Coordinates of C-alpha atoms in Angstrom, one line a residue:
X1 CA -224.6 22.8 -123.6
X2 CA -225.1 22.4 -127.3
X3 CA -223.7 23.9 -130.4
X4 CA -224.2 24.1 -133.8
X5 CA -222.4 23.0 -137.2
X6 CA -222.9 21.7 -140.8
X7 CA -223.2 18.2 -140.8
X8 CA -220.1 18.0 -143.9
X9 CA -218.0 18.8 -140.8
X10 CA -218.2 15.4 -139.1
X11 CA -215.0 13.1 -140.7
X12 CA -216.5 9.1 -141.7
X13 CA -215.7 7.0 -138.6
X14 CA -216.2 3.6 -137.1
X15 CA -216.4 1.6 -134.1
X16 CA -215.0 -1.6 -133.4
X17 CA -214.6 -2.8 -129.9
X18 CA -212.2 -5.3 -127.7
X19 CA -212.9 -6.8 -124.9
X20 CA -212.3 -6.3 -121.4
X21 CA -211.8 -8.8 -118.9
X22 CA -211.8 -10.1 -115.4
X23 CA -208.3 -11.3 -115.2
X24 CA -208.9 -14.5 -112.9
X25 CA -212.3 -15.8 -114.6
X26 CA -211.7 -14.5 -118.0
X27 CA -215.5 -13.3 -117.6
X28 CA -216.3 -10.0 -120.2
X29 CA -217.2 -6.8 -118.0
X30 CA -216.6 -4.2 -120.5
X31 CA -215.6 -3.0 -124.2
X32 CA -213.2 0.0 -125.6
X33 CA -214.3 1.4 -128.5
X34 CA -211.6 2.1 -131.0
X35 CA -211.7 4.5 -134.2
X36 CA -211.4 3.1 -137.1
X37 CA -211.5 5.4 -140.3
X38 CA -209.6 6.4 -143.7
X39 CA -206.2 6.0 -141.2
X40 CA -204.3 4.7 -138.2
X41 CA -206.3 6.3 -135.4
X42 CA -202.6 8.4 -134.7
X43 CA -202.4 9.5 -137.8
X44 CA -206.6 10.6 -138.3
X45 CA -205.7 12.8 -134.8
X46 CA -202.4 14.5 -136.2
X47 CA -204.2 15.1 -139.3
X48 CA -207.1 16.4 -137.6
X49 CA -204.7 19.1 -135.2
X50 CA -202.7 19.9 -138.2
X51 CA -205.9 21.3 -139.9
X52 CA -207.6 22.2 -136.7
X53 CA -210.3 19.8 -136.8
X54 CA -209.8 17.6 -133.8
X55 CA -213.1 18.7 -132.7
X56 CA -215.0 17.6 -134.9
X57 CA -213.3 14.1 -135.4
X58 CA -213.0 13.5 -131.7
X59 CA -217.0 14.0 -131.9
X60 CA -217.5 11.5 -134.6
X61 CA -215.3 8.9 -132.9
X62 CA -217.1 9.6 -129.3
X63 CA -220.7 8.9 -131.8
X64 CA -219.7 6.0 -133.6
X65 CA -218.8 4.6 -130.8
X66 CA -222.2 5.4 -128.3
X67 CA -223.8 4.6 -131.6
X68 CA -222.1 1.2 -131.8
X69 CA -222.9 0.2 -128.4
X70 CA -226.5 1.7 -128.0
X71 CA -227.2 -0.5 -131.3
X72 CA -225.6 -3.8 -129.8
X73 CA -228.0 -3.5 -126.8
X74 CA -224.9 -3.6 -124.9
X75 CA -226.9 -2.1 -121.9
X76 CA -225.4 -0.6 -118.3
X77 CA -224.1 -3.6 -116.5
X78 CA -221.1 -3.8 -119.0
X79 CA -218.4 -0.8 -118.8
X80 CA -218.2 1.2 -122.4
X81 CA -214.5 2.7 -122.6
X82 CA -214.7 5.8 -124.8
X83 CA -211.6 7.6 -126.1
X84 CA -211.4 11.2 -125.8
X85 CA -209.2 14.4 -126.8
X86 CA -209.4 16.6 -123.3
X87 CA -209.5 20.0 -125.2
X88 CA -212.3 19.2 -127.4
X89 CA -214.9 21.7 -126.1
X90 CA -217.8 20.2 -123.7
X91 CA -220.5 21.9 -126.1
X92 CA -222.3 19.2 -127.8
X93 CA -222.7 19.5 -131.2
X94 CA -226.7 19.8 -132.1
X95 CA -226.1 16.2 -134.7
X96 CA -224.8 14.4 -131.4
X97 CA -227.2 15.6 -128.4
X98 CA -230.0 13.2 -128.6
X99 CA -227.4 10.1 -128.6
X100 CA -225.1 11.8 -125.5
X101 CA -228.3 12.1 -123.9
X102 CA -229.6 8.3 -124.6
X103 CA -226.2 6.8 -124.0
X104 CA -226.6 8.9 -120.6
X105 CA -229.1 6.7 -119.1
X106 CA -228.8 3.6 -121.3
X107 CA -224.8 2.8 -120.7
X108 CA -222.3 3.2 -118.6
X109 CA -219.8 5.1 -119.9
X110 CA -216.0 5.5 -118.9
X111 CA -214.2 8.0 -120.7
X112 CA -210.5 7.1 -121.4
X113 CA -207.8 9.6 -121.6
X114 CA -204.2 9.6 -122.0
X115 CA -201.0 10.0 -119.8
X116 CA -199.7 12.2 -122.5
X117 CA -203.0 14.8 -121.6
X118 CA -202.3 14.5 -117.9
X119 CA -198.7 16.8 -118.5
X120 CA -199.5 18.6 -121.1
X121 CA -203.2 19.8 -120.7
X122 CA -204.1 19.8 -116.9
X123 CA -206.9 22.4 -117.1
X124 CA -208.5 20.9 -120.4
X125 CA -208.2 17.6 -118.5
X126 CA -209.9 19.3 -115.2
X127 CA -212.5 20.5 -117.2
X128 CA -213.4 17.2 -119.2
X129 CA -213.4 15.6 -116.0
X130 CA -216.4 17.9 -114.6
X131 CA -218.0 17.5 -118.0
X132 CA -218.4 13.3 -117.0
X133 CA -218.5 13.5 -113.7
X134 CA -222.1 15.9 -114.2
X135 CA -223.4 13.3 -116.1
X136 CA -222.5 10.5 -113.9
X137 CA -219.5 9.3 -116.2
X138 CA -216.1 7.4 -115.1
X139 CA -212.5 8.5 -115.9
X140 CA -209.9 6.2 -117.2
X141 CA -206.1 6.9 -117.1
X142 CA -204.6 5.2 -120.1
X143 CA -201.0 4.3 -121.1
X144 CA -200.0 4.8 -117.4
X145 CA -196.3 4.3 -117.1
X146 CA -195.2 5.2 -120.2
X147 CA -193.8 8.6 -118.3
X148 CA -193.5 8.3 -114.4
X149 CA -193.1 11.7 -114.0
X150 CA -197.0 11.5 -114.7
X151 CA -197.6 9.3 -111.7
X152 CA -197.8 12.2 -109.3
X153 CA -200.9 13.4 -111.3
X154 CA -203.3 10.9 -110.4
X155 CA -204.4 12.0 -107.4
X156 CA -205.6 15.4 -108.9
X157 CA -208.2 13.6 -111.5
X158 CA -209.3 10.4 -109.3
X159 CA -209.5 8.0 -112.1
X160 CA -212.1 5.4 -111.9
X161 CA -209.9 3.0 -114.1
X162 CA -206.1 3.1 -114.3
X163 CA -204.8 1.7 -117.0
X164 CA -201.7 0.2 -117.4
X165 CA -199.1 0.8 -120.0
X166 CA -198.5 -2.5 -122.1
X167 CA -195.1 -2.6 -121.4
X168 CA -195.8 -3.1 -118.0
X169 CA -196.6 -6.8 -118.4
X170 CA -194.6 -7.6 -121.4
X171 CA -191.2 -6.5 -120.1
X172 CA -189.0 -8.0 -117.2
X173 CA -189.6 -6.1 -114.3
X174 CA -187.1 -3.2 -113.4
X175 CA -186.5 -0.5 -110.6
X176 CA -189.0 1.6 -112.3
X177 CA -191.9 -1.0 -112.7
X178 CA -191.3 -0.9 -109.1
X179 CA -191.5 2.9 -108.5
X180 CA -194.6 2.7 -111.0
X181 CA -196.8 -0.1 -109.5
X182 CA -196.2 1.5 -105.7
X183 CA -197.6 5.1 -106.8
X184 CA -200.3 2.7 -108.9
X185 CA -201.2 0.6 -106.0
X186 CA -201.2 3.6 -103.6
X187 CA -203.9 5.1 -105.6
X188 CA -206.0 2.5 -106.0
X189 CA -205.8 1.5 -102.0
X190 CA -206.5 5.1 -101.3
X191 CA -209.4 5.7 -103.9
X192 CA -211.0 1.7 -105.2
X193 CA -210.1 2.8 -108.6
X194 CA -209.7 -0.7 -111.2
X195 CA -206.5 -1.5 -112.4
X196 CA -206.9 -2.6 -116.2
X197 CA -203.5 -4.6 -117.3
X198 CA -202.9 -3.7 -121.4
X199 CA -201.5 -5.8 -124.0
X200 CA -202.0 -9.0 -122.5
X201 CA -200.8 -11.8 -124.7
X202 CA -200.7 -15.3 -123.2
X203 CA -200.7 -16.9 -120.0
X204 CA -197.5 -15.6 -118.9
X205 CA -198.4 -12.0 -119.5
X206 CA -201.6 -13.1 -117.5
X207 CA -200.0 -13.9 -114.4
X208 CA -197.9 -10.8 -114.8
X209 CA -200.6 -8.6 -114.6
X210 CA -201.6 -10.0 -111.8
X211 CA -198.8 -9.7 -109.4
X212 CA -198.4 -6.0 -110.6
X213 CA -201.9 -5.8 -109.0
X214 CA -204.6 -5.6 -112.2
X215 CA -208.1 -7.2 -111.5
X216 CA -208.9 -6.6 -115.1
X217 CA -206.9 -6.6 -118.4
X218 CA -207.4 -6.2 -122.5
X219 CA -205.2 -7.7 -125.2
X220 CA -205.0 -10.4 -128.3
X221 CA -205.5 -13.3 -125.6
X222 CA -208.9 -11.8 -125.2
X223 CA -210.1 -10.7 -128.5
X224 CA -208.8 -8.3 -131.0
X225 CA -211.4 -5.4 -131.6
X226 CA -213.8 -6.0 -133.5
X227 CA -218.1 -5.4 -134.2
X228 CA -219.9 -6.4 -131.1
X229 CA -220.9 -9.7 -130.2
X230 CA -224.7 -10.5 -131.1
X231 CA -225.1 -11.6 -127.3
X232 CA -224.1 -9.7 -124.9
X233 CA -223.7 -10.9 -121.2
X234 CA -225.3 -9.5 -118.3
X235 CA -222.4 -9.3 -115.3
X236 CA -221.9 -7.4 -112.1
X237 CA -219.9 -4.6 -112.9
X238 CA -216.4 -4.5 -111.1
X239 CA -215.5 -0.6 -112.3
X240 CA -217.1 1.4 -109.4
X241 CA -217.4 4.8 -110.6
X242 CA -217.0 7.8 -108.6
X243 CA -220.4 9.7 -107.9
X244 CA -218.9 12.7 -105.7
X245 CA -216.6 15.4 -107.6
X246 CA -215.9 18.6 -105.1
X247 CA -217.6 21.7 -106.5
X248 CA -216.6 25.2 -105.6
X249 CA -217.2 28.6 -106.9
X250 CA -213.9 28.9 -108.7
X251 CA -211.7 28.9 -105.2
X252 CA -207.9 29.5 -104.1
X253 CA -205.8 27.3 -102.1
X254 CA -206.1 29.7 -99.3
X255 CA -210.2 29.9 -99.2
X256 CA -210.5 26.0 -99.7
X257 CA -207.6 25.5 -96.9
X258 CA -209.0 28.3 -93.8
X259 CA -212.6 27.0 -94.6
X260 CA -211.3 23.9 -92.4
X261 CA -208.2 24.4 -90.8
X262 CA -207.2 27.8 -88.4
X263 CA -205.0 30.3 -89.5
X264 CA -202.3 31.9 -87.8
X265 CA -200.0 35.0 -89.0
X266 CA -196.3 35.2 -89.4
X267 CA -193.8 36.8 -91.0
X268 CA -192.7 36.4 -94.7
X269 CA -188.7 35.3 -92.9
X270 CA -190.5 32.4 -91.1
X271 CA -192.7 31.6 -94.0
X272 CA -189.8 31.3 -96.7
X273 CA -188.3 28.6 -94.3
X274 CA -191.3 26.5 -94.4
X275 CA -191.5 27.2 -98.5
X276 CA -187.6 25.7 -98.8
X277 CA -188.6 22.6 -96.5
X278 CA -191.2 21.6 -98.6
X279 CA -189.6 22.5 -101.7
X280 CA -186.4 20.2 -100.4
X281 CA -189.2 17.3 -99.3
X282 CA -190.0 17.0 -102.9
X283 CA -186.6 17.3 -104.5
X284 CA -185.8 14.0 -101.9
X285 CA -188.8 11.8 -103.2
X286 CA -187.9 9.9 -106.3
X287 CA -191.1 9.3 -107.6
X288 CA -191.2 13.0 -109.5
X289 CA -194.1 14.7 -107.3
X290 CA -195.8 17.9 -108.3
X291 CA -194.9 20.6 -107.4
X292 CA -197.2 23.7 -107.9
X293 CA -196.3 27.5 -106.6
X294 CA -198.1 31.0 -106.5
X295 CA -195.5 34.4 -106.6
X296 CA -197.1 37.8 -105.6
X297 CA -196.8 40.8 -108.2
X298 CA -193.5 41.5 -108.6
X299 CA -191.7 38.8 -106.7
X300 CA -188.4 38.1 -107.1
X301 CA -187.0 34.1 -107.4
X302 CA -184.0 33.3 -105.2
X303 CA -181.1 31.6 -106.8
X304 CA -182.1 28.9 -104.2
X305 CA -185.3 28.3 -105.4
X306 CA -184.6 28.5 -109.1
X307 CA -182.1 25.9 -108.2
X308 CA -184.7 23.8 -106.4
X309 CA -187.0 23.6 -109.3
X310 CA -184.7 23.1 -112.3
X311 CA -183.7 20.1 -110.3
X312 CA -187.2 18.7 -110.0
X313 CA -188.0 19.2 -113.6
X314 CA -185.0 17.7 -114.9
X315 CA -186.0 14.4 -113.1
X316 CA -189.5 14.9 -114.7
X317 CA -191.9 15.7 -112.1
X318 CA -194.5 18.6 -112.9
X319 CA -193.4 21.9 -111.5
X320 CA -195.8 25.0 -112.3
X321 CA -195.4 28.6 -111.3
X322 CA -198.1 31.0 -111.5
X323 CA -197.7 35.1 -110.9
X324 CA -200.3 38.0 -112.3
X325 CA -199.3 40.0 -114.9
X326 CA -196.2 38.4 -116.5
X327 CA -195.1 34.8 -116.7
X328 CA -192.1 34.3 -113.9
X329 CA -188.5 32.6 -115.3
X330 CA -188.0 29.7 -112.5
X331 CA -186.0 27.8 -114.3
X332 CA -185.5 25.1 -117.4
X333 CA -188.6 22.9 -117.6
X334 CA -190.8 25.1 -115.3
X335 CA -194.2 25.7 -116.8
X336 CA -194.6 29.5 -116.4
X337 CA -198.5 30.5 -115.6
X338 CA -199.2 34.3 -116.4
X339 CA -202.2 35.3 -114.9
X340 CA -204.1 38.2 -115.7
X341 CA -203.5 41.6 -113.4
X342 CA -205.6 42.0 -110.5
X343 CA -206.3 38.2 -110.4
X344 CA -207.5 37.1 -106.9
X345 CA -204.1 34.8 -106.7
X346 CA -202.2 37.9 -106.8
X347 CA -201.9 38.5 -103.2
X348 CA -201.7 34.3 -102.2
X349 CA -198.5 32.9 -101.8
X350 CA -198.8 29.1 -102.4
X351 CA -196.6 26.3 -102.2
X352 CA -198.2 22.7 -102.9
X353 CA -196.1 19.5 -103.2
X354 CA -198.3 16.0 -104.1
X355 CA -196.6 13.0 -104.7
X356 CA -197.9 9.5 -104.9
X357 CA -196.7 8.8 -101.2
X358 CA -196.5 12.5 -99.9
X359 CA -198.4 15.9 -99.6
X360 CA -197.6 18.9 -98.4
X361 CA -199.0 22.8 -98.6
X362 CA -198.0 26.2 -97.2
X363 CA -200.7 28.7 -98.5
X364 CA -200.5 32.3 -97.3
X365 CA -202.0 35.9 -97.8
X366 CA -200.6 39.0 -97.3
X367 CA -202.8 41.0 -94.9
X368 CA -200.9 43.9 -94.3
X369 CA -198.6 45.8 -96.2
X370 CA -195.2 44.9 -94.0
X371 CA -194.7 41.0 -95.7
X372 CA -192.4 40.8 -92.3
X373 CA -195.4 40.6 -90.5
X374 CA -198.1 40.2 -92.7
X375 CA -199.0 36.8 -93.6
X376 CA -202.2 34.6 -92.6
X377 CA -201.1 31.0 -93.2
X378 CA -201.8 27.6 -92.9
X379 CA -199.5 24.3 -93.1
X380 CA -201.3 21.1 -93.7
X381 CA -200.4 17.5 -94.9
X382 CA -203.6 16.4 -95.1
X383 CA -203.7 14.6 -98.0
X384 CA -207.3 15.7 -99.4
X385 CA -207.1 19.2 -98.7
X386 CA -203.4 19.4 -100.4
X387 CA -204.6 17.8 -103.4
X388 CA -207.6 20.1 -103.4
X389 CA -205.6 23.1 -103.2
X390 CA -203.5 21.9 -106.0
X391 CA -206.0 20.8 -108.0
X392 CA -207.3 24.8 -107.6
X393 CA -204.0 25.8 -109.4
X394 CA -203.6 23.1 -112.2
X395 CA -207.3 24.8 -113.2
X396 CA -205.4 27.6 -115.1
X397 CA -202.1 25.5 -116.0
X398 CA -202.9 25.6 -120.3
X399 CA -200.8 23.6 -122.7
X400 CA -196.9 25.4 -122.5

């Protein structure tokens, strides 16, 4: 997908790039290309929303820096970090195409994302991560524990690289390191995504990283960024990207769920017990899981419930509930999803918990027009599937 526009749209941009490393032989295995440009690369991007031009910036900074590499001969053994704004559209401006498309087949290209996008733009963040994986590209996670109540997200994007937050490695460990580097470590175990340690310093820093559980790491003790090097080494690249992505025609937690597990019917009394179980399951985990909910047209909230969900946000985790035709007051801190009337979710009824240790799902439809007796469900905790169905919801979660 292409599209069109004056070339005085594109802002003047650089590339400079910093190393990457292997953190026990300090050998190169990749390069993040950084902005550089009339600003600090914070203050180009709030410019740039202000006058609603990230666009077209975040295109100049993703050319300068293929155009960098491509240049440099920097090849496909080495890993190419690329930063990138998740709601820039996937359309490919007609100026950039025929580099996109060369850096396609001559690198190998990881595009790196922050926390910050994971909670606040899930479905633009869905979407930029079908974008790469079509093409064959990695996902990094960057700046990871700089919010926990992120952590719970990962599982929905299966990054290739997770990087870690810089205070990570140059702080004394706390409780919360802890709780970070188990939901980090969890991931990676379940998934063989690289840990990248950030802000690595000196020695000590060095060793840190390592016990937290990074094979690779970035910082001043490994070069600051600048042009690439005239040679370049050849290496045996240690990011293994992902190559699989599910692909479905636009489905529902209840379609992906009964395609592989049976169904049975109940009543909407029995179902609401399995609802609060879950519900309470996530309020007891401390590592702020999301929690993501369907409500039928014209569904009343429980005091209960409300209750249950203001709780969870208030400790940070992501709580999203969807209905059709008007957004549904759960409580403080929910994000409210109003989809449009007669959407296909209107007669679900979903309840979806992932955490970084925990998965749960109850997804119904209503089949009859008693709810007492009208439900086909199905409970699972398999972990794929649960994370499947949510990730079917957080496609229509936009930014609050």
């Amino acid at each position: 997908m292409t599209s069109r526009g004056s070339e005085l749209d594109a802002p003047r941009v650089a590339a400079v790039y910093q190393p990457v490393v292997h953190l026990e032989t300090g050998e190169t295995v990749g390069y993040e290309a950084l902005a550089r440009g009339h600003a600090a690369p914070t203050e180009m991007l709030a410019q740039a929303r202000a006058a609603g031009s990230i666009a077209a910036l975040d295109w100049a900074c993703r050319d300068a820096a293929l155009a960098g590499a491509l240049g440099a001969g920097l090849g496909n053994s080495l890993t190419l970090f690329v930063n990138v704004e998740p709601d820039t559209p996937s359309a490919i401006p007609d100026r950039y195409l025929a580099r996109v498309q060369e850096a396609g087949s001559a690198l190998r290209i990881v595009l790196e994302v922050t926390e910050r996008a994971v909670l606040q733009q899930p479905a633009e963040l869905l979407r930029l991560v079908d974008w790469a994986r079509e093409r064959s590209w990695g996902i990094a996670l960057d700046d990871i524990g700089e919010n926990p109540g992120s952590l719970a997200m990962m599982p929905f994007l299966e990054p290739d690289v997770i990087k870690l937050d810089l205070r990570l490695v140059q702080q004394r460990p706390t409780a919360e390191v802890g709780l970070i580097m188990s939901a980090v470590l969890a991931q990676a175990e379940r998934t063989g995504a690289a840990i990248v340690a950030e802000g690595v310093e000196d020695e000590r820093m060095r060793e840190a990283a390592l016990a937290l559980g990074a094979t690779l790491g970035q910082g001043w003790m490994y070069g600051r960024p600048q042009p690439l090097p005239a040679e370049l080494p050849v290496v045996d690249s240690v990011v293994r990207l992902h190559r699989s992505w599910p692909q479905h025609d636009d489905p529902t937690p209840f379609t992906l769920v009964r395609s592989a597990l049976p169904v049975r019917r109940a009543g909407k009394r029995q179902l609401l017990s399995v609802a609060a179980h879950l519900e309470e399951q996530a309020v007891a985990w401390s590592d702020g899981p999301v929690v993501l909910s369907t409500f039928q047209d014209g569904e009343v909230v429980d005091a209960s419930t409300t209750d249950r969900y203001s709780r969870l946000a208030d400790r940070g985790s992501f709580v999203a509930a969807l209905r059709n035709g008007g957004a549904l007051v759960v409580g403080a801190g929910v994000r409210s999803v109003s989809l449009p009337a007669g959407h296909r979710l209107g007669d679900e009824w979903s309840v979806v918990v992932v955490g970084p240790h925990y998965a749960g799902a109850l997804v119904a439809r209503q089949v009859t027009s008693d709810p007492q007796d009208g439900y086909d469900f199905v409970v699972t905790h398999q972990r794929n599937l649960v994370v499947e169905a949510g990730r079917s919801l957080l496609r229509h979660v936009t930014p609050a």
